[in-house]
Every structure is written in C-alpha cells, then in structure tokens.
Amino acid sequence: MTMKEQNYEMALDCFLLAGQIMMESGAETYRVEDTMLRMARSQDIEDAQSYVTPTGIILSLGRRQITKITSITHRITDLHKISLVNNISRKLTLKIITLDEAYDELLKIQKTNYFLPIHVQILTASIASSCFMVLFNGLWSDMPVAFVAGGVGHLAVTLVQEATKVKFFSEFFASLVVGIIAYLAVHFELGTELDKIIVGSVMPLVPGVIITNAVRDLMAGHFTAGIAKGAEAFLTAFAIGSGIALVVGLF
C-alpha cells in the first residue's frame, strides 16, 4: 500500500468514525452526511459520497478510491457527543488540528461516557415527571407520587435495557412499573388523579428526540431514515401504551 493510499484509508476511517459517533448519539441523518463531507472537503477530497441510514453508513472518497461501511448497532440520545464531533469537524475545516489529531480526539469521544451518574439521572427524571404532571393540570398534592413513579420508571428502563438489550421490552416494563405505582398510590389514597400521574410519570420515556429527528429527516428528503426513525418512535410509543394499558386492564 502506497503512502497516498494509507492517507486515504486514514481519512476514511476518521470520517466514518465521526459519522458513527453522531448516528449512535441520535443525530439527524442529513447532519451526519454534511459533517462527513465537510471533513472530506477540508482534506481536499471533493468527490466524496456518503449514504447514511439509522443502521449503517457507507462512505466513499471517490470513484477510484476505497469505500467502507460501518454498522450502527445501538442508538441513544447524547447531544454532548454530537456537539463535540461538530466541534472537531469545525477545527479540522479551519486547519486548527490535523487529521491524526482529529482521529485521536474522536476515539477519545467514542470511549468516554458523558452521561451523568445514574442517581442524578433518576433524580432528574423524578423532578421532570412531577413537573409534567402539574403542566397537565394535575394536583400539586400528587407531585410526590409522580416524583417516585417517574424515578422508579427511569431506573427500571435502565436496568432492563442493560440486562436484555431489547429497547421495546425495557420501555414496556418501565411503563408497567409506572402504572402499577400510580395505581397503588391512588388505591391507598396517596394520590388522587390516576391519569395525570401516569401521563406525567411516563413523559421521560417518550421518544421526543427521535420523533423530531424523523420529521427533520423527512423534510430534508431522507425518506428511508425518516421512515425508519418514525417506526422506531412508534414502537417506543406502542411499548409505553401497552404497559399502561395492561395495568388499566388488570386493575
């Protein structure tokens, strides 16, 4: 392999890694394609082409150059990682860093977990749940129940996701737990409005970012990615609804 071919392969790996991190962190498809192509142009590669879907990325640096594909095995929402990759892309475009430095920074981003500790996530979900419950015209006296249900629901979805790696089942189980807690609280007169408590408590589970990205991809003309993300959001909503429906049907 010649030095030029090695440089092209290094560039291809760097651009693909940037796109992979962004897709796995919940970025829009058109943003991923734009970032990779901007990085390619910063290295004087003008005829690069990319094809991005929620489950894989194909990138070519030209008709006579090598083409690589990488699979997207999991997807979460991590806007901080997306911001960091965009920042590296800008610095590479402005010649502030070299391609090797950009690749090293991307590897560091990929290996780093930027999420807050689980207890902070649970606390945040609890506060959000109780606030959403009030926004939906719930009673202030029901805030403690929504606080507990939302926090336990977030803990449930995290633990089940780690154990099963099946997103649908983890969200179904979490909503089931939320529904049971809300029902028991109302049954023992610790809460009053069952519907408002449930609605507020499941809000942290709602796929708001996925729905937004699906619409934005459809508007940008990425119909395959938009429909796929829309289907993913529908499955999440169906899992949440099924868990709550099971509780309501049983009790």
mmCIF file of C-alpha atoms in Angstrom:
data_model
loop_
_atom_site.group_PDB
_atom_site.id
_atom_site.type_symbol
_atom_site.label_atom_id
_atom_site.label_comp_id
_atom_site.label_asym_id
_atom_site.label_seq_id
_atom_site.Cartn_x
_atom_site.Cartn_y
_atom_site.Cartn_z
ATOM 1 C CA MET A 1 0.000 0.000 0.000
ATOM 2 C CA THR A 2 1.418 3.391 -1.038
ATOM 3 C CA MET A 3 1.671 6.381 1.287
ATOM 4 C CA LYS A 4 -1.175 8.097 -0.575
ATOM 5 C CA GLU A 5 -3.409 5.056 -0.169
ATOM 6 C CA GLN A 6 -2.574 4.927 3.546
ATOM 7 C CA ASN A 7 -3.523 8.586 3.902
ATOM 8 C CA TYR A 8 -6.835 7.975 2.135
ATOM 9 C CA GLU A 9 -7.606 4.996 4.363
ATOM 10 C CA MET A 10 -6.779 7.018 7.475
ATOM 11 C CA ALA A 11 -9.066 9.822 6.283
ATOM 12 C CA LEU A 12 -11.833 7.352 5.500
ATOM 13 C CA ASP A 13 -11.588 5.791 8.972
ATOM 14 C CA CYS A 14 -11.666 9.239 10.595
ATOM 15 C CA PHE A 15 -14.737 10.422 8.694
ATOM 16 C CA LEU A 16 -16.585 7.147 9.263
ATOM 17 C CA LEU A 17 -15.833 7.266 12.989
ATOM 18 C CA ALA A 18 -17.248 10.799 13.179
ATOM 19 C CA GLY A 19 -20.425 9.694 11.420
ATOM 20 C CA GLN A 20 -20.745 6.571 13.564
ATOM 21 C CA ILE A 21 -20.482 8.532 16.821
ATOM 22 C CA MET A 22 -23.084 11.025 15.643
ATOM 23 C CA MET A 23 -25.571 8.384 14.495
ATOM 24 C CA GLU A 24 -25.159 6.366 17.688
ATOM 25 C CA SER A 25 -25.748 9.565 19.676
ATOM 26 C CA GLY A 26 -29.045 10.398 17.970
ATOM 27 C CA ALA A 27 -28.023 12.923 15.295
ATOM 28 C CA GLU A 28 -30.123 13.604 12.213
ATOM 29 C CA THR A 29 -29.115 11.745 9.052
ATOM 30 C CA TYR A 30 -28.552 14.875 6.977
ATOM 31 C CA ARG A 31 -26.336 16.346 9.720
ATOM 32 C CA VAL A 32 -24.169 13.210 9.737
ATOM 33 C CA GLU A 33 -23.743 13.277 5.960
ATOM 34 C CA ASP A 34 -22.978 17.000 5.964
ATOM 35 C CA THR A 35 -20.361 16.627 8.720
ATOM 36 C CA MET A 36 -18.525 13.786 6.980
ATOM 37 C CA LEU A 37 -18.498 15.571 3.616
ATOM 38 C CA ARG A 38 -17.260 18.811 5.195
ATOM 39 C CA MET A 39 -14.431 16.899 6.846
ATOM 40 C CA ALA A 40 -13.581 15.313 3.494
ATOM 41 C CA ARG A 41 -13.501 18.683 1.724
ATOM 42 C CA SER A 42 -11.192 20.018 4.430
ATOM 43 C CA GLN A 43 -8.651 17.416 3.205
ATOM 44 C CA ASP A 44 -9.127 18.461 -0.435
ATOM 45 C CA ILE A 45 -11.303 15.436 -1.193
ATOM 46 C CA GLU A 46 -14.034 16.969 -3.328
ATOM 47 C CA ASP A 47 -15.794 13.925 -4.797
ATOM 48 C CA ALA A 48 -16.611 12.056 -1.565
ATOM 49 C CA GLN A 49 -20.033 10.417 -1.381
ATOM 50 C CA SER A 50 -21.933 9.083 1.623
ATOM 51 C CA TYR A 51 -25.090 7.094 2.287
ATOM 52 C CA VAL A 52 -26.364 7.125 5.854
ATOM 53 C CA THR A 53 -29.187 5.111 7.418
ATOM 54 C CA PRO A 54 -30.061 4.564 11.089
ATOM 55 C CA THR A 55 -28.391 1.131 10.927
ATOM 56 C CA GLY A 56 -25.337 1.747 8.757
ATOM 57 C CA ILE A 57 -23.069 4.222 6.957
ATOM 58 C CA ILE A 58 -21.423 3.842 3.547
ATOM 59 C CA LEU A 59 -18.667 6.323 2.674
ATOM 60 C CA SER A 60 -16.562 6.613 -0.449
ATOM 61 C CA LEU A 61 -13.817 9.158 -1.094
ATOM 62 C CA GLY A 62 -14.233 8.949 -4.866
ATOM 63 C CA ARG A 63 -14.811 6.610 -7.781
ATOM 64 C CA ARG A 64 -11.195 5.444 -7.814
ATOM 65 C CA GLN A 65 -10.799 5.343 -4.036
ATOM 66 C CA ILE A 66 -11.713 2.763 -1.429
ATOM 67 C CA THR A 67 -15.201 2.530 0.045
ATOM 68 C CA LYS A 68 -16.029 1.421 3.583
ATOM 69 C CA ILE A 69 -19.157 0.629 5.517
ATOM 70 C CA THR A 70 -19.804 0.654 9.255
ATOM 71 C CA SER A 71 -22.840 -0.650 11.097
ATOM 72 C CA ILE A 72 -24.815 1.214 13.763
ATOM 73 C CA THR A 73 -25.696 -1.375 16.384
ATOM 74 C CA HIS A 74 -27.189 0.866 19.065
ATOM 75 C CA ARG A 75 -28.670 4.346 19.286
ATOM 76 C CA ILE A 76 -29.039 6.626 22.292
ATOM 77 C CA THR A 77 -29.567 10.351 22.792
ATOM 78 C CA ASP A 78 -26.286 12.068 23.677
ATOM 79 C CA LEU A 79 -26.313 15.634 22.365
ATOM 80 C CA HIS A 80 -22.980 16.382 24.056
ATOM 81 C CA LYS A 81 -21.158 13.860 21.863
ATOM 82 C CA ILE A 82 -22.793 15.317 18.758
ATOM 83 C CA SER A 83 -21.612 18.775 19.771
ATOM 84 C CA LEU A 84 -18.059 17.526 20.358
ATOM 85 C CA VAL A 85 -17.898 15.853 16.945
ATOM 86 C CA ASN A 86 -19.222 19.006 15.272
ATOM 87 C CA ASN A 87 -16.530 20.994 17.078
ATOM 88 C CA ILE A 88 -13.820 18.655 15.774
ATOM 89 C CA SER A 89 -15.242 18.998 12.270
ATOM 90 C CA ARG A 90 -15.050 22.790 12.507
ATOM 91 C CA LYS A 91 -11.473 22.722 13.804
ATOM 92 C CA LEU A 92 -10.462 20.347 11.014
ATOM 93 C CA THR A 93 -12.099 22.586 8.415
ATOM 94 C CA LEU A 94 -10.302 25.655 9.805
ATOM 95 C CA LYS A 95 -6.972 23.763 9.820
ATOM 96 C CA ILE A 96 -6.675 24.162 13.591
ATOM 97 C CA ILE A 97 -5.956 20.437 14.010
ATOM 98 C CA THR A 98 -4.553 17.757 11.740
ATOM 99 C CA LEU A 99 -6.336 14.647 10.555
ATOM 100 C CA ASP A 100 -4.378 12.465 13.001
ATOM 101 C CA GLU A 101 -5.297 14.738 15.906
ATOM 102 C CA ALA A 102 -8.947 14.708 14.852
ATOM 103 C CA TYR A 103 -8.955 10.901 14.738
ATOM 104 C CA ASP A 104 -7.386 10.665 18.200
ATOM 105 C CA GLU A 105 -9.974 13.067 19.620
ATOM 106 C CA LEU A 106 -12.795 11.094 18.019
ATOM 107 C CA LEU A 107 -11.502 7.860 19.545
ATOM 108 C CA LYS A 108 -11.457 9.540 22.946
ATOM 109 C CA ILE A 109 -15.041 10.761 22.481
ATOM 110 C CA GLN A 110 -16.204 7.293 21.422
ATOM 111 C CA LYS A 111 -14.713 5.651 24.525
ATOM 112 C CA THR A 112 -15.916 8.272 27.027
ATOM 113 C CA ASN A 113 -19.250 8.066 28.829
ATOM 114 C CA TYR A 114 -20.575 11.611 29.222
ATOM 115 C CA PHE A 115 -23.806 10.624 30.939
ATOM 116 C CA LEU A 116 -24.425 11.802 34.469
ATOM 117 C CA PRO A 117 -24.345 9.201 37.286
ATOM 118 C CA ILE A 118 -27.441 7.026 37.453
ATOM 119 C CA HIS A 119 -28.648 8.587 40.722
ATOM 120 C CA VAL A 120 -28.563 12.042 39.120
ATOM 121 C CA GLN A 121 -30.483 10.720 36.100
ATOM 122 C CA ILE A 122 -33.126 9.211 38.382
ATOM 123 C CA LEU A 123 -33.451 12.465 40.326
ATOM 124 C CA THR A 124 -33.793 14.439 37.100
ATOM 125 C CA ALA A 125 -36.449 12.048 35.758
ATOM 126 C CA SER A 126 -38.342 12.308 39.054
ATOM 127 C CA ILE A 127 -38.350 16.105 39.006
ATOM 128 C CA ALA A 128 -39.357 16.170 35.334
ATOM 129 C CA SER A 129 -42.213 13.721 35.954
ATOM 130 C CA SER A 130 -43.701 15.732 38.815
ATOM 131 C CA CYS A 131 -43.384 18.981 36.824
ATOM 132 C CA PHE A 132 -45.004 17.449 33.729
ATOM 133 C CA MET A 133 -47.841 16.194 35.903
ATOM 134 C CA VAL A 134 -48.525 19.746 37.068
ATOM 135 C CA LEU A 135 -48.284 21.048 33.487
ATOM 136 C CA PHE A 136 -51.039 18.608 32.525
ATOM 137 C CA ASN A 137 -53.284 20.258 35.147
ATOM 138 C CA GLY A 138 -52.587 17.671 37.823
ATOM 139 C CA LEU A 139 -52.941 18.346 41.502
ATOM 140 C CA TRP A 140 -49.947 19.642 43.424
ATOM 141 C CA SER A 141 -50.703 17.054 46.097
ATOM 142 C CA ASP A 142 -49.976 14.301 43.534
ATOM 143 C CA MET A 143 -46.440 15.549 42.864
ATOM 144 C CA PRO A 144 -44.771 13.154 45.360
ATOM 145 C CA VAL A 145 -46.398 10.158 43.676
ATOM 146 C CA ALA A 146 -45.327 11.320 40.202
ATOM 147 C CA PHE A 147 -41.858 12.021 41.601
ATOM 148 C CA VAL A 148 -41.494 8.442 42.838
ATOM 149 C CA ALA A 149 -43.144 6.807 39.808
ATOM 150 C CA GLY A 150 -41.022 8.730 37.311
ATOM 151 C CA GLY A 151 -37.781 7.957 39.134
ATOM 152 C CA VAL A 152 -38.542 4.251 39.538
ATOM 153 C CA GLY A 153 -39.623 4.084 35.891
ATOM 154 C CA HIS A 154 -36.311 5.534 34.748
ATOM 155 C CA LEU A 155 -34.409 3.112 36.962
ATOM 156 C CA ALA A 156 -36.452 0.213 35.545
ATOM 157 C CA VAL A 157 -35.827 1.137 31.907
ATOM 158 C CA THR A 158 -32.081 1.477 32.592
ATOM 159 C CA LEU A 159 -31.717 -1.842 34.411
ATOM 160 C CA VAL A 160 -33.859 -3.854 31.992
ATOM 161 C CA GLN A 161 -32.082 -2.324 28.984
ATOM 162 C CA GLU A 162 -28.706 -3.364 30.394
ATOM 163 C CA ALA A 163 -29.983 -6.863 31.142
ATOM 164 C CA THR A 164 -31.883 -7.631 27.936
ATOM 165 C CA LYS A 165 -30.526 -5.159 25.332
ATOM 166 C CA VAL A 166 -34.083 -5.027 23.957
ATOM 167 C CA LYS A 167 -35.391 -1.478 23.893
ATOM 168 C CA PHE A 168 -39.038 -2.421 23.386
ATOM 169 C CA PHE A 169 -39.124 -4.718 26.415
ATOM 170 C CA SER A 170 -37.310 -2.247 28.683
ATOM 171 C CA GLU A 171 -39.749 0.554 27.842
ATOM 172 C CA PHE A 172 -42.747 -1.761 28.196
ATOM 173 C CA PHE A 173 -41.563 -2.933 31.622
ATOM 174 C CA ALA A 174 -40.799 0.627 32.762
ATOM 175 C CA SER A 175 -44.262 1.870 31.800
ATOM 176 C CA LEU A 176 -45.765 -1.176 33.509
ATOM 177 C CA VAL A 177 -43.911 -0.269 36.706
ATOM 178 C CA VAL A 178 -45.060 3.358 36.439
ATOM 179 C CA GLY A 179 -48.673 2.264 36.007
ATOM 180 C CA ILE A 180 -48.561 -0.103 38.986
ATOM 181 C CA ILE A 181 -47.029 2.541 41.267
ATOM 182 C CA ALA A 182 -49.615 5.112 40.202
ATOM 183 C CA TYR A 183 -52.494 2.675 40.685
ATOM 184 C CA LEU A 184 -51.312 1.568 44.125
ATOM 185 C CA ALA A 185 -50.838 5.177 45.211
ATOM 186 C CA VAL A 186 -54.407 6.085 44.217
ATOM 187 C CA HIS A 187 -55.777 2.840 45.668
ATOM 188 C CA PHE A 188 -54.236 3.554 49.075
ATOM 189 C CA GLU A 189 -55.290 7.238 48.831
ATOM 190 C CA LEU A 190 -51.750 8.543 48.497
ATOM 191 C CA GLY A 191 -52.723 10.109 45.170
ATOM 192 C CA THR A 192 -55.891 11.404 43.557
ATOM 193 C CA GLU A 193 -55.815 11.640 39.762
ATOM 194 C CA LEU A 194 -54.531 8.397 38.266
ATOM 195 C CA ASP A 195 -54.460 9.601 34.668
ATOM 196 C CA LYS A 196 -52.470 12.773 35.390
ATOM 197 C CA ILE A 197 -49.952 10.883 37.498
ATOM 198 C CA ILE A 198 -49.405 8.299 34.765
ATOM 199 C CA VAL A 199 -49.094 10.876 31.979
ATOM 200 C CA GLY A 200 -46.557 12.928 33.901
ATOM 201 C CA SER A 201 -44.532 9.901 35.003
ATOM 202 C CA VAL A 202 -44.123 8.373 31.530
ATOM 203 C CA MET A 203 -43.003 11.628 29.895
ATOM 204 C CA PRO A 204 -39.260 10.898 30.451
ATOM 205 C CA LEU A 205 -39.789 7.706 28.417
ATOM 206 C CA VAL A 206 -41.452 9.457 25.453
ATOM 207 C CA PRO A 207 -39.192 9.450 22.321
ATOM 208 C CA GLY A 208 -39.347 13.180 21.679
ATOM 209 C CA VAL A 209 -35.892 13.498 20.082
ATOM 210 C CA ILE A 210 -36.497 10.510 17.791
ATOM 211 C CA ILE A 211 -39.810 11.944 16.578
ATOM 212 C CA THR A 212 -38.204 15.334 15.940
ATOM 213 C CA ASN A 213 -35.314 13.783 14.006
ATOM 214 C CA ALA A 214 -37.715 11.663 11.961
ATOM 215 C CA VAL A 215 -39.641 14.744 10.877
ATOM 216 C CA ARG A 216 -36.467 16.720 10.133
ATOM 217 C CA ASP A 217 -35.035 13.869 8.040
ATOM 218 C CA LEU A 218 -38.275 13.589 6.078
ATOM 219 C CA MET A 219 -38.265 17.336 5.441
ATOM 220 C CA ALA A 220 -34.626 17.123 4.309
ATOM 221 C CA GLY A 221 -35.501 14.397 1.792
ATOM 222 C CA HIS A 222 -34.001 11.443 3.665
ATOM 223 C CA PHE A 223 -37.135 9.339 3.403
ATOM 224 C CA THR A 224 -35.575 5.983 4.315
ATOM 225 C CA ALA A 225 -34.045 7.327 7.525
ATOM 226 C CA GLY A 226 -37.131 9.381 8.350
ATOM 227 C CA ILE A 227 -39.491 6.431 7.998
ATOM 228 C CA ALA A 228 -37.123 4.152 9.967
ATOM 229 C CA LYS A 229 -36.851 6.625 12.839
ATOM 230 C CA GLY A 230 -40.592 7.175 12.744
ATOM 231 C CA ALA A 231 -41.110 3.414 13.056
ATOM 232 C CA GLU A 232 -38.702 3.328 15.996
ATOM 233 C CA ALA A 233 -40.609 6.141 17.710
ATOM 234 C CA PHE A 234 -43.900 4.334 17.046
ATOM 235 C CA LEU A 235 -42.579 1.129 18.637
ATOM 236 C CA THR A 236 -41.467 3.088 21.704
ATOM 237 C CA ALA A 237 -44.851 4.780 21.998
ATOM 238 C CA PHE A 238 -46.563 1.412 21.493
ATOM 239 C CA ALA A 239 -44.446 -0.152 24.262
ATOM 240 C CA ILE A 240 -45.318 2.650 26.678
ATOM 241 C CA GLY A 241 -49.006 2.479 25.799
ATOM 242 C CA SER A 242 -49.081 -1.311 26.093
ATOM 243 C CA GLY A 243 -47.568 -1.249 29.563
ATOM 244 C CA ILE A 244 -50.068 1.317 30.824
ATOM 245 C CA ALA A 245 -52.979 -0.439 29.068
ATOM 246 C CA LEU A 246 -52.069 -3.709 30.768
ATOM 247 C CA VAL A 247 -52.202 -2.072 34.198
ATOM 248 C CA VAL A 248 -55.510 -0.356 33.461
ATOM 249 C CA GLY A 249 -56.964 -3.566 32.049
ATOM 250 C CA LEU A 250 -55.891 -5.695 35.007
ATOM 251 C CA PHE A 251 -56.990 -3.308 37.728
#
